[in-house]
mmCIF file of C-alpha atoms in Angstrom:
data_model
loop_
_atom_site.group_PDB
_atom_site.id
_atom_site.type_symbol
_atom_site.label_atom_id
_atom_site.label_comp_id
_atom_site.label_asym_id
_atom_site.label_seq_id
_atom_site.Cartn_x
_atom_site.Cartn_y
_atom_site.Cartn_z
ATOM 1 C CA MET R 1 49.609 43.120 30.674
ATOM 2 C CA THR R 2 48.326 41.207 27.654
ATOM 3 C CA ASP R 3 44.678 40.544 27.436
ATOM 4 C CA LYS R 4 43.565 36.865 27.530
ATOM 5 C CA ILE R 5 40.462 35.603 25.663
ATOM 6 C CA ILE R 6 37.860 33.225 26.717
ATOM 7 C CA ASN R 7 35.011 32.073 24.379
ATOM 8 C CA THR R 8 32.040 31.723 26.703
ATOM 9 C CA LYS R 9 28.817 30.051 26.217
ATOM 10 C CA ARG R 10 26.709 33.050 27.550
ATOM 11 C CA PHE R 11 28.824 36.086 26.461
ATOM 12 C CA GLY R 12 30.696 34.880 23.308
ATOM 13 C CA GLU R 13 34.326 36.028 23.199
ATOM 14 C CA VAL R 14 35.414 37.859 26.283
ATOM 15 C CA SER R 15 38.892 39.373 26.964
ATOM 16 C CA TYR R 16 40.316 39.960 30.389
ATOM 17 C CA LYS R 17 43.522 40.739 32.119
ATOM 18 C CA ILE R 18 45.188 38.112 34.289
ATOM 19 C CA GLU R 19 45.162 40.570 37.210
ATOM 20 C CA ASP R 20 41.306 40.702 36.910
ATOM 21 C CA VAL R 21 41.017 36.942 37.778
ATOM 22 C CA LEU R 22 39.522 36.119 41.125
ATOM 23 C CA PHE R 23 41.081 33.050 42.777
ATOM 24 C CA PHE R 24 38.794 30.792 44.830
ATOM 25 C CA PRO R 25 41.202 28.644 46.817
ATOM 26 C CA ARG R 26 38.419 25.950 47.426
ATOM 27 C CA GLY R 27 36.398 26.603 44.297
ATOM 28 C CA ILE R 28 32.667 27.314 44.788
ATOM 29 C CA PRO R 29 30.503 24.716 46.174
ATOM 30 C CA ALA R 30 29.187 22.300 43.499
ATOM 31 C CA PHE R 31 32.062 23.807 41.234
ATOM 32 C CA GLU R 32 35.113 22.983 43.428
ATOM 33 C CA SER R 33 37.384 22.347 40.394
ATOM 34 C CA ASN R 34 36.738 25.786 39.144
ATOM 35 C CA ASN R 35 39.146 28.088 40.982
ATOM 36 C CA HIS R 36 39.504 31.031 38.525
ATOM 37 C CA TRP R 37 36.797 33.463 37.767
ATOM 38 C CA ILE R 38 36.273 36.956 36.289
ATOM 39 C CA LEU R 39 33.405 39.285 36.926
ATOM 40 C CA ILE R 40 31.489 40.410 33.944
ATOM 41 C CA GLY R 41 28.743 43.016 33.567
ATOM 42 C CA SER R 42 28.005 46.663 32.902
ATOM 43 C CA ASP R 43 28.471 49.177 35.695
ATOM 44 C CA ASP R 44 24.713 50.206 35.466
ATOM 45 C CA SER R 45 23.354 46.582 35.948
ATOM 46 C CA ALA R 46 22.715 45.310 39.464
ATOM 47 C CA VAL R 47 23.327 41.751 38.326
ATOM 48 C CA LYS R 48 26.807 40.795 37.223
ATOM 49 C CA TRP R 49 28.129 37.415 36.281
ATOM 50 C CA LEU R 50 31.033 35.259 37.808
ATOM 51 C CA GLN R 51 32.309 33.667 34.636
ATOM 52 C CA SER R 52 34.620 30.625 35.167
ATOM 53 C CA VAL R 53 37.945 30.819 33.389
ATOM 54 C CA ASP R 54 38.363 27.061 33.885
ATOM 55 C CA ASP R 55 35.127 26.196 32.311
ATOM 56 C CA GLU R 56 33.857 28.379 29.569
ATOM 57 C CA ASN R 57 30.291 27.065 29.886
ATOM 58 C CA LEU R 58 29.908 28.109 33.423
ATOM 59 C CA ALA R 59 28.667 31.522 34.713
ATOM 60 C CA LEU R 60 26.788 32.470 37.918
ATOM 61 C CA PRO R 61 24.670 35.557 38.320
ATOM 62 C CA VAL R 62 25.586 37.578 41.340
ATOM 63 C CA THR R 63 24.704 40.865 42.924
ATOM 64 C CA SER R 64 25.489 43.031 45.896
ATOM 65 C CA PRO R 65 23.468 41.952 48.957
ATOM 66 C CA ASP R 66 22.508 45.608 49.374
ATOM 67 C CA ALA R 67 20.495 45.359 46.080
ATOM 68 C CA ILE R 68 18.372 42.697 47.717
ATOM 69 C CA ARG R 69 18.372 43.511 51.427
ATOM 70 C CA PRO R 70 19.830 46.895 52.384
ATOM 71 C CA ASP R 71 20.092 45.757 56.097
ATOM 72 C CA TYR R 72 22.119 42.613 55.140
ATOM 73 C CA ASN R 73 24.824 41.953 57.699
ATOM 74 C CA ALA R 74 26.307 38.572 57.313
ATOM 75 C CA LYS R 75 28.400 37.187 60.142
ATOM 76 C CA ILE R 76 31.318 35.499 58.586
ATOM 77 C CA PRO R 77 33.441 32.763 60.290
ATOM 78 C CA GLU R 78 37.035 34.170 60.828
ATOM 79 C CA ASP R 79 38.721 31.187 59.401
ATOM 80 C CA ASP R 80 36.989 32.063 55.996
ATOM 81 C CA LEU R 81 38.434 35.545 56.201
ATOM 82 C CA ASN R 82 41.932 34.270 56.770
ATOM 83 C CA LEU R 83 41.715 32.040 53.746
ATOM 84 C CA ILE R 84 41.444 35.058 51.468
ATOM 85 C CA GLY R 85 44.201 36.957 53.292
ATOM 86 C CA SER R 86 42.608 39.759 55.171
ATOM 87 C CA VAL R 87 40.295 40.708 57.932
ATOM 88 C CA ASN R 88 40.414 44.401 57.123
ATOM 89 C CA LEU R 89 36.797 45.300 56.037
ATOM 90 C CA ASN R 90 38.143 48.007 53.616
ATOM 91 C CA ASP R 91 39.759 45.365 51.552
ATOM 92 C CA LEU R 92 36.586 43.243 51.286
ATOM 93 C CA ALA R 93 33.433 43.113 49.069
ATOM 94 C CA LEU R 94 30.363 40.927 49.312
ATOM 95 C CA LEU R 95 28.388 39.315 46.482
ATOM 96 C CA ILE R 96 25.513 36.869 46.614
ATOM 97 C CA VAL R 97 24.534 34.349 44.040
ATOM 98 C CA VAL R 98 21.078 34.806 42.579
ATOM 99 C CA SER R 99 19.009 32.080 40.729
ATOM 100 C CA ILE R 100 16.983 33.450 37.744
ATOM 101 C CA PRO R 101 14.629 30.922 36.290
ATOM 102 C CA GLU R 102 14.808 31.455 32.479
ATOM 103 C CA ALA R 103 11.114 30.824 31.884
ATOM 104 C CA ALA R 104 10.011 32.812 35.036
ATOM 105 C CA PRO R 105 12.598 35.587 35.846
ATOM 106 C CA TRP R 106 10.007 37.085 38.362
ATOM 107 C CA ASN R 107 10.732 34.065 40.598
ATOM 108 C CA MET R 108 14.395 35.212 41.065
ATOM 109 C CA THR R 109 15.857 34.099 44.411
ATOM 110 C CA ALA R 110 18.975 35.193 46.266
ATOM 111 C CA ASN R 111 21.159 32.952 48.370
ATOM 112 C CA LEU R 112 21.581 35.269 51.477
ATOM 113 C CA ARG R 113 22.921 32.354 53.537
ATOM 114 C CA ALA R 114 26.189 31.790 51.460
ATOM 115 C CA PRO R 115 27.643 35.080 50.426
ATOM 116 C CA ILE R 116 30.918 35.336 48.412
ATOM 117 C CA ILE R 117 33.619 37.319 49.966
ATOM 118 C CA LEU R 118 36.131 39.106 47.709
ATOM 119 C CA ASN R 119 39.466 40.401 48.866
ATOM 120 C CA LEU R 120 40.026 43.370 46.549
ATOM 121 C CA LYS R 121 43.598 43.476 47.234
ATOM 122 C CA THR R 122 44.651 39.846 46.894
ATOM 123 C CA HIS R 123 41.934 38.887 44.349
ATOM 124 C CA LYS R 124 41.121 35.969 46.375
ATOM 125 C CA ALA R 125 37.576 34.914 47.115
ATOM 126 C CA VAL R 126 35.539 32.342 49.018
ATOM 127 C CA GLN R 127 31.890 31.438 49.269
ATOM 128 C CA VAL R 128 30.972 30.917 52.912
ATOM 129 C CA ILE R 129 28.118 29.932 55.111
ATOM 130 C CA ALA R 130 27.016 33.008 57.040
ATOM 131 C CA LEU R 131 26.526 32.392 60.888
ATOM 132 C CA ASN R 132 23.140 34.196 60.687
ATOM 133 C CA GLU R 133 20.575 31.452 60.607
ATOM 134 C CA GLU R 134 17.782 33.888 59.786
ATOM 135 C CA TYR R 135 19.162 34.362 56.235
ATOM 136 C CA PRO R 136 17.674 31.761 53.764
ATOM 137 C CA ILE R 137 19.241 30.038 50.809
ATOM 138 C CA ARG R 138 16.314 31.066 48.517
ATOM 139 C CA HIS R 139 15.193 34.552 49.439
ATOM 140 C CA ILE R 140 12.514 35.781 47.074
ATOM 141 C CA VAL R 141 13.779 38.889 45.484
ATOM 142 C CA PHE R 142 10.719 40.586 44.119
ATOM 143 C CA PRO R 143 7.525 41.304 46.254
ATOM 144 C CA GLU R 144 4.275 39.519 45.162
ATOM 145 C CA ASN R 145 2.816 42.683 43.437
ATOM 146 C CA VAL R 146 5.971 43.048 41.331
ATOM 147 C CA ARG R 147 6.211 39.424 40.512
ATOM 148 C CA GLU R 148 2.471 39.568 39.288
ATOM 149 C CA LYS R 149 3.126 42.524 37.218
ATOM 150 C CA MET R 150 6.165 40.776 35.487
ATOM 151 C CA ARG R 151 4.132 37.577 34.892
ATOM 152 C CA ALA R 152 1.295 39.567 33.414
ATOM 153 C CA SER R 153 3.643 41.509 31.186
ATOM 154 C CA ALA R 154 5.399 38.356 29.934
ATOM 155 C CA LEU R 155 1.936 36.754 29.233
ATOM 156 C CA ASN R 156 0.886 39.843 27.254
ATOM 157 C CA ASN R 157 4.132 39.709 25.273
ATOM 158 C CA THR R 158 3.657 36.005 24.540
ATOM 159 C CA GLU R 159 -0.008 36.592 23.368
ATOM 160 C CA ALA R 160 1.062 39.492 21.158
ATOM 161 C CA GLN R 161 3.466 37.263 19.178
#
């Protein structure tokens, strides 16, 4: 199939195939009018980007929950699974949205409470509220010692300039 092109704010010109588009029937909370997204990122990077096809300026950083919390086990409401067309676990993948402050990336947080479920067969996706109340919306990704090293490194780089 012919490649389509989108001129994004973050990545410049990106080509994609129509069959690679993920359809979010209800959009993503706060971006409900954006139903069509593509996943961008290199295979060796833990963080990928959900790039809106409907709004070239909108991209959300995402990662596998295993990268943040290997014991992650979100309980998903069955109605949400039905919305994407499958309850077969082999057809599904999970992503979580991360927030990376530009001026302080060491303060990155992950939204463990609202994972995105992808149906790999239908290419439908939905962001849901997990039934597990123990999962926070702003889970701090890096331990304090790592955050401190990242802060110090950034400070040293700034002073060296």
